[in-house]
PDB file of C-alpha atoms and ligand atoms in Angstrom:
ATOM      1  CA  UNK A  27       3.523   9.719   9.667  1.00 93.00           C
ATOM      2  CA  UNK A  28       6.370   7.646   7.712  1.00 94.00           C
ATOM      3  CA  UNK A  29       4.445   5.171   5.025  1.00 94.00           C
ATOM      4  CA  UNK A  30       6.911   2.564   3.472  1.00 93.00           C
ATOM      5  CA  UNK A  31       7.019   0.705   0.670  1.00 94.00           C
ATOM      6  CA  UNK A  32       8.275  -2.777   1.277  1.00 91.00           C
ATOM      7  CA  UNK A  33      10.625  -4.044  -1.294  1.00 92.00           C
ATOM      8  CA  UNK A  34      13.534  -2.124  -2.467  1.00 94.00           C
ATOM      9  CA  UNK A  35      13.086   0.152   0.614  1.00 93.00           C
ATOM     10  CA  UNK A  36      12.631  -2.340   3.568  1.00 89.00           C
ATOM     11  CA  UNK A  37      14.272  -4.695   1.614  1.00 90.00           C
ATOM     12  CA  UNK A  38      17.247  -4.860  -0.588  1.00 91.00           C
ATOM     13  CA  UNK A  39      14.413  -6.249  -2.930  1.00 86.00           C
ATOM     14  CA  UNK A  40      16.167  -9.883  -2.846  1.00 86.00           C
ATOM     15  CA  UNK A  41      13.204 -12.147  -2.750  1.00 86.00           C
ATOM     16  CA  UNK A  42      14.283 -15.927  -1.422  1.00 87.00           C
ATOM     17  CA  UNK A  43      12.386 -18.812  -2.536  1.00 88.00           C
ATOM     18  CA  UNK A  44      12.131 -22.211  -0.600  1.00 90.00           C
ATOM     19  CA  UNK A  45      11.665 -25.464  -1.955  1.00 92.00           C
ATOM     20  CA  UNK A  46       8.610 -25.127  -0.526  1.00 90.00           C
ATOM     21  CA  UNK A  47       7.772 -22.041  -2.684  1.00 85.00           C
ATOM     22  CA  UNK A  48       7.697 -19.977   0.750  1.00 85.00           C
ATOM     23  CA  UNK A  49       8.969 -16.388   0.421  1.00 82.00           C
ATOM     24  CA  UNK A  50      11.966 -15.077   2.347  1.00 83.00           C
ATOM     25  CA  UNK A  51      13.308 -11.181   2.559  1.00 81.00           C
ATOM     26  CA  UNK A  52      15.745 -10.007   4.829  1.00 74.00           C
ATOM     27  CA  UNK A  53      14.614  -6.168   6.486  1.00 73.00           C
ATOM     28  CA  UNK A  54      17.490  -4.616   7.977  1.00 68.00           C
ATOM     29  CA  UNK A  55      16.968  -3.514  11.739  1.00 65.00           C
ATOM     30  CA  UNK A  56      16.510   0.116  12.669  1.00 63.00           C
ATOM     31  CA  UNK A  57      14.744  -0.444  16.262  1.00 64.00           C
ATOM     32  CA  UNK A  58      16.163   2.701  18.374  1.00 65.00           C
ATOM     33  CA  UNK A  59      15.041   4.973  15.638  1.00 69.00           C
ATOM     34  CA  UNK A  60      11.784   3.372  15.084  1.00 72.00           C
ATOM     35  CA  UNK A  61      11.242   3.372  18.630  1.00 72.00           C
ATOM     36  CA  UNK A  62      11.777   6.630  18.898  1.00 74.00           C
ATOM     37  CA  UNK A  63       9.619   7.586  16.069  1.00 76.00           C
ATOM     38  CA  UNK A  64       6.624   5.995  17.793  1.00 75.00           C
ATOM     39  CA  UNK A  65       7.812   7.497  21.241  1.00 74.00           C
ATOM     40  CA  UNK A  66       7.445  11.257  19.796  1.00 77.00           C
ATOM     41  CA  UNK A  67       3.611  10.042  18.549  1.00 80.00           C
ATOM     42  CA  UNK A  68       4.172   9.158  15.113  1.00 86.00           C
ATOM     43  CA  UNK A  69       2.895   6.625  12.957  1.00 88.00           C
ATOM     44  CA  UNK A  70       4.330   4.156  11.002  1.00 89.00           C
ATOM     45  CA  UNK A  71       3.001   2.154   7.826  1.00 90.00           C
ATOM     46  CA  UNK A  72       3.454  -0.359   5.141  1.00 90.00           C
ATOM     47  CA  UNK A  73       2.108   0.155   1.321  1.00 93.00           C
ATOM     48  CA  UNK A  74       2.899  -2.878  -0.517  1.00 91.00           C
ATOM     49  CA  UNK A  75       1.903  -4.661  -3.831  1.00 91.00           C
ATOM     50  CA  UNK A  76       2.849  -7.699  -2.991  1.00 85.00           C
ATOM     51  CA  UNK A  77       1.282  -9.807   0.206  1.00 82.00           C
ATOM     52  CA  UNK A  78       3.127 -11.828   2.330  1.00 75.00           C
ATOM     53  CA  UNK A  79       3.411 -13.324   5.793  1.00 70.00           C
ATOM     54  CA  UNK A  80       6.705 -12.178   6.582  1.00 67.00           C
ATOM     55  CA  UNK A  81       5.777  -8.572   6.137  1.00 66.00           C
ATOM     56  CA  UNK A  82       3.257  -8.951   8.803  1.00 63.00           C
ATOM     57  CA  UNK A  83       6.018 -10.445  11.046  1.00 64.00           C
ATOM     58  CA  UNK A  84       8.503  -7.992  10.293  1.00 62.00           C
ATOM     59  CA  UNK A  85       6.193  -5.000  10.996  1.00 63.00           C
ATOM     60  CA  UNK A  86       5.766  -6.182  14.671  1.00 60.00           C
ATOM     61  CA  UNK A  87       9.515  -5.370  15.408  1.00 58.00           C
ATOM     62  CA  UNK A  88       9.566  -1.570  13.664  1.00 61.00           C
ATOM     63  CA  UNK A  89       6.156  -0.857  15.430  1.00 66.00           C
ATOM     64  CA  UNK A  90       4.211  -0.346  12.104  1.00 80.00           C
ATOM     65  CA  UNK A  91       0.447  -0.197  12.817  1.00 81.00           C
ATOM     66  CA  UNK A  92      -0.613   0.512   9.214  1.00 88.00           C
ATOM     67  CA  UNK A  93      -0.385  -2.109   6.687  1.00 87.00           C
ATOM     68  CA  UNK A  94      -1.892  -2.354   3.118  1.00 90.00           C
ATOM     69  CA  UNK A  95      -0.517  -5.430   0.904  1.00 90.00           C
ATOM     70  CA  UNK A  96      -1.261  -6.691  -2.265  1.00 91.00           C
ATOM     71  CA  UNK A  97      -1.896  -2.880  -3.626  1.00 92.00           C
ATOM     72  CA  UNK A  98      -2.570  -2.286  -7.094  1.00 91.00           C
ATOM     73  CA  UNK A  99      -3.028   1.785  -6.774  1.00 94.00           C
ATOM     74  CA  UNK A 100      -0.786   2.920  -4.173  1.00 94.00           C
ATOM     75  CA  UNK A 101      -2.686   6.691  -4.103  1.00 95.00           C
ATOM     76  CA  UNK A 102      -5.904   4.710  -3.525  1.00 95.00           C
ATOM     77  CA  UNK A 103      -3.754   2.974  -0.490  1.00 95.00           C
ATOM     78  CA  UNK A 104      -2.181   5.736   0.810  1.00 96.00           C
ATOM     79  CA  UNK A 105      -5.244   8.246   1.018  1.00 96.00           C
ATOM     80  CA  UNK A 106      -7.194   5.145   2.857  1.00 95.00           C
ATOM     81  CA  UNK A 107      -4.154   4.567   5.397  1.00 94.00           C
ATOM     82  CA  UNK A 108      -4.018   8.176   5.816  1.00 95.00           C
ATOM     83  CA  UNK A 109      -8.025   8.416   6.473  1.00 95.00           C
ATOM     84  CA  UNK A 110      -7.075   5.201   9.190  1.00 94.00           C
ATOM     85  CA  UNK A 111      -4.612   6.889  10.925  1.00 93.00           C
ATOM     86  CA  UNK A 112      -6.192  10.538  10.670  1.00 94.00           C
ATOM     87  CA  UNK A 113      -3.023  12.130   8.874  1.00 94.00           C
ATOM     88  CA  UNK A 114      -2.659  14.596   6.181  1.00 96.00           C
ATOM     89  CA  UNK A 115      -1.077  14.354   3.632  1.00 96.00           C
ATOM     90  CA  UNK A 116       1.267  16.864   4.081  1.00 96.00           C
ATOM     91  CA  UNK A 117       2.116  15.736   7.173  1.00 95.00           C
ATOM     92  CA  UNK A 118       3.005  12.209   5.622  1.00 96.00           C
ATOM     93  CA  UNK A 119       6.659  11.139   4.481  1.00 96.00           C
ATOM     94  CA  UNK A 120       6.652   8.517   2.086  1.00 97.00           C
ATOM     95  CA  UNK A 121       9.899   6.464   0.952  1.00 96.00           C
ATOM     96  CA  UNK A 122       9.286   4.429  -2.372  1.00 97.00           C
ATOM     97  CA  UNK A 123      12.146   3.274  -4.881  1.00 97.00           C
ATOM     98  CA  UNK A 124       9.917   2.239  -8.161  1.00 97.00           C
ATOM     99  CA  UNK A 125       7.447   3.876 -10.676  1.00 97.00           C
ATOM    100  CA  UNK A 126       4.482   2.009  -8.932  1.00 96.00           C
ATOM    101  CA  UNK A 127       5.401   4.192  -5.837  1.00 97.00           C
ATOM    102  CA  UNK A 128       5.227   7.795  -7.758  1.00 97.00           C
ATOM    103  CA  UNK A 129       1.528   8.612  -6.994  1.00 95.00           C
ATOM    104  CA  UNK A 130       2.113   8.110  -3.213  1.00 96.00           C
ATOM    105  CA  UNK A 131       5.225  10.094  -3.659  1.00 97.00           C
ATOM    106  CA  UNK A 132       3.647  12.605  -5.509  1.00 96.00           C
ATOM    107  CA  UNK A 133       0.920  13.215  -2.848  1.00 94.00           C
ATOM    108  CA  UNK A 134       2.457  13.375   0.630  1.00 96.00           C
ATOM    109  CA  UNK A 135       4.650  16.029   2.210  1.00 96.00           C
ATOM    110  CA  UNK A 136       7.940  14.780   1.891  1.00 97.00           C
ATOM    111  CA  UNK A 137       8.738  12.377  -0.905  1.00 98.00           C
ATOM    112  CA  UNK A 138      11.473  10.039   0.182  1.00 98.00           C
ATOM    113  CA  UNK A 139      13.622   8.235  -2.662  1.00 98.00           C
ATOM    114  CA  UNK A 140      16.503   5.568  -2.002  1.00 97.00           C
ATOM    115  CA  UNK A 141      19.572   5.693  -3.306  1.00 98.00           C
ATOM    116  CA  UNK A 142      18.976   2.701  -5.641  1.00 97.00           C
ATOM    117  CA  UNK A 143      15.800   4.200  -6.500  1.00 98.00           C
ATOM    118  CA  UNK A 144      14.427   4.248 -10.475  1.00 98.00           C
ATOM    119  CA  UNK A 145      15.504   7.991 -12.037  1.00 98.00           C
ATOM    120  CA  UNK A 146      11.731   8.528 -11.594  1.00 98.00           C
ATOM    121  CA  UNK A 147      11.140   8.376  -8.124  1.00 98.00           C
ATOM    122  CA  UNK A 148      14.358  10.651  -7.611  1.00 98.00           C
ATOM    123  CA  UNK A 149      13.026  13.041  -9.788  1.00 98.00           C
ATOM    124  CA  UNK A 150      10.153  13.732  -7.981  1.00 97.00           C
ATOM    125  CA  UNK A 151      11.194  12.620  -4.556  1.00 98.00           C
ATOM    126  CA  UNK A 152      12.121  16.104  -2.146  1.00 98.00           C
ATOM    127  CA  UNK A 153      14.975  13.627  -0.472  1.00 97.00           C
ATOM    128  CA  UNK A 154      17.117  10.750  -2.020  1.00 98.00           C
ATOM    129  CA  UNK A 155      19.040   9.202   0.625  1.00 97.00           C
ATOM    130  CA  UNK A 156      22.496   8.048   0.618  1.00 98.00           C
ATOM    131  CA  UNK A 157      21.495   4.215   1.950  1.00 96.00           C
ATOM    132  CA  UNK A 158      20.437   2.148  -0.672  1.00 95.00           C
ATOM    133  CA  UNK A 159      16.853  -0.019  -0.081  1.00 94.00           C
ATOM    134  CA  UNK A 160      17.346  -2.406   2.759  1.00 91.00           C
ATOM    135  CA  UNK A 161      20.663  -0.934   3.647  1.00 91.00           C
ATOM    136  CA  UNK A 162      19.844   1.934   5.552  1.00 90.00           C
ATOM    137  CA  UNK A 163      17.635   4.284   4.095  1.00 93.00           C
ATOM    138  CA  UNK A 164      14.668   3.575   5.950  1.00 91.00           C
ATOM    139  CA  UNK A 165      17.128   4.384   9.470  1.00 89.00           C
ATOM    140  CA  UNK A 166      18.707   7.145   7.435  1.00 93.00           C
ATOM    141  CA  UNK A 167      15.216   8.712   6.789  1.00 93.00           C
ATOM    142  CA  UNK A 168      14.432   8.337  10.518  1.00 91.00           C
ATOM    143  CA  UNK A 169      17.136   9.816  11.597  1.00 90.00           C
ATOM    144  CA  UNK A 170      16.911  12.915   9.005  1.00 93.00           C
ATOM    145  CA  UNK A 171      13.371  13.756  10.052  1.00 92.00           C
ATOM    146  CA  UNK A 172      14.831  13.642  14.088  1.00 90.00           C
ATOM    147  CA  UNK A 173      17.219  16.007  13.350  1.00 92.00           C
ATOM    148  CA  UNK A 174      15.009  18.583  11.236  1.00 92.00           C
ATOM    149  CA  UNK A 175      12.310  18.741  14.006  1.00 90.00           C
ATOM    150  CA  UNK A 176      15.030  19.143  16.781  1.00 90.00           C
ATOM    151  CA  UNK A 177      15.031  15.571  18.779  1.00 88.00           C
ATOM    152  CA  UNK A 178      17.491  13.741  17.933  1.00 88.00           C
ATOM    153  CA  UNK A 179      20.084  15.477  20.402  1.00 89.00           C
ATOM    154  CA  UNK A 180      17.431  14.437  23.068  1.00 86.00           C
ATOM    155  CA  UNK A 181      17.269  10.929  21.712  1.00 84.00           C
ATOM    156  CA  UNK A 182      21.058  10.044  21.462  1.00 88.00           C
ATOM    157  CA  UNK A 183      21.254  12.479  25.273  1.00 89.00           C
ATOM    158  CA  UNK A 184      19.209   9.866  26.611  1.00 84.00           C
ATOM    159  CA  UNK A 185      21.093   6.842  25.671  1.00 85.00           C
ATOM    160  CA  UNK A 186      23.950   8.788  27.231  1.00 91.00           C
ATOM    161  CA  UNK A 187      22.866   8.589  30.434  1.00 86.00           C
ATOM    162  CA  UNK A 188      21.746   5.181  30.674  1.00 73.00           C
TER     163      UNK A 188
HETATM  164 MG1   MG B 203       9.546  -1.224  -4.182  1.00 79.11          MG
END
């Protein structure tokens, strides 16, 4: 299972305000890996602090069926999601890029940090990808897991021969 945290790791963390007072973020696109993430049977969540509609919208297109806003404990979040989806821990990769994220990071099996992460989360993270939050790193991650279990070449084959 891949669990996300939303902004600085979706997100560049850039947070858009109308006049209105509605909330805007911009979540870069990473669809064919996502897709193919969710093709090989994994599962895909959100662990958030913050709550917002968009995040609800945005989850739709990256196939995310686990989503947990407005968090003030993100261990307490994460061991629920995990209970919901019936995943282990150590079968969980988790991506974070801010203190609040260190207790997910800290319990899961591979601790994903970005590359515009706090010195924290990089410290304890197994992975710090090259992609900075909302650049990348969530496709980057993706596409790193792919490779280590050995489908990726099937993946990109397949595109290939459409
Ligand atoms: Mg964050």
């Amino acid at each position: 299972m891949l669990v996300l945290d939303v902004d600085g790791v979706l997100t560049d963390g850039s947070i858009f305000y109308t006049d209105g007072g509605e909330e805007l973020k911009s979540f870069m696109c990473a669809t064919a890996r996502a897709e193919a993430l969710s093709s090989l049977g994994k599962r895909a969540g959100i662990i958030t602090g913050r709550r917002s509609a968009n995040c609800r919208t945005a989850r739709k297109g990256i196939d995310i069926a686990f989503v947990a806003q407005g968090v003030s404990d993100k261990k307490v979040a994460l061991v629920q999601v995990l209970a919901d989806a019936g995943v282990k821990a150590e079968q969980t990769c988790v991506m974070g890029d801010d203190i609040v994220d260190l207790p997910m990071l800290r319990t899961c099996g591979l601790a994903v940090a970005v590359a515009d992460a706090c010195p924290e989360a990089k410290e304890d993270a197994d992975y710090v990808t090259e992609a900075r939050g909302g650049r990348g790193a969530v496709r980057e991650t993706i596409e790193m897991i792919l490779r280590a279990q050995g489908s990726w070449q099937a993946l990109v084959a397949r595109y290939r021969e459409i």
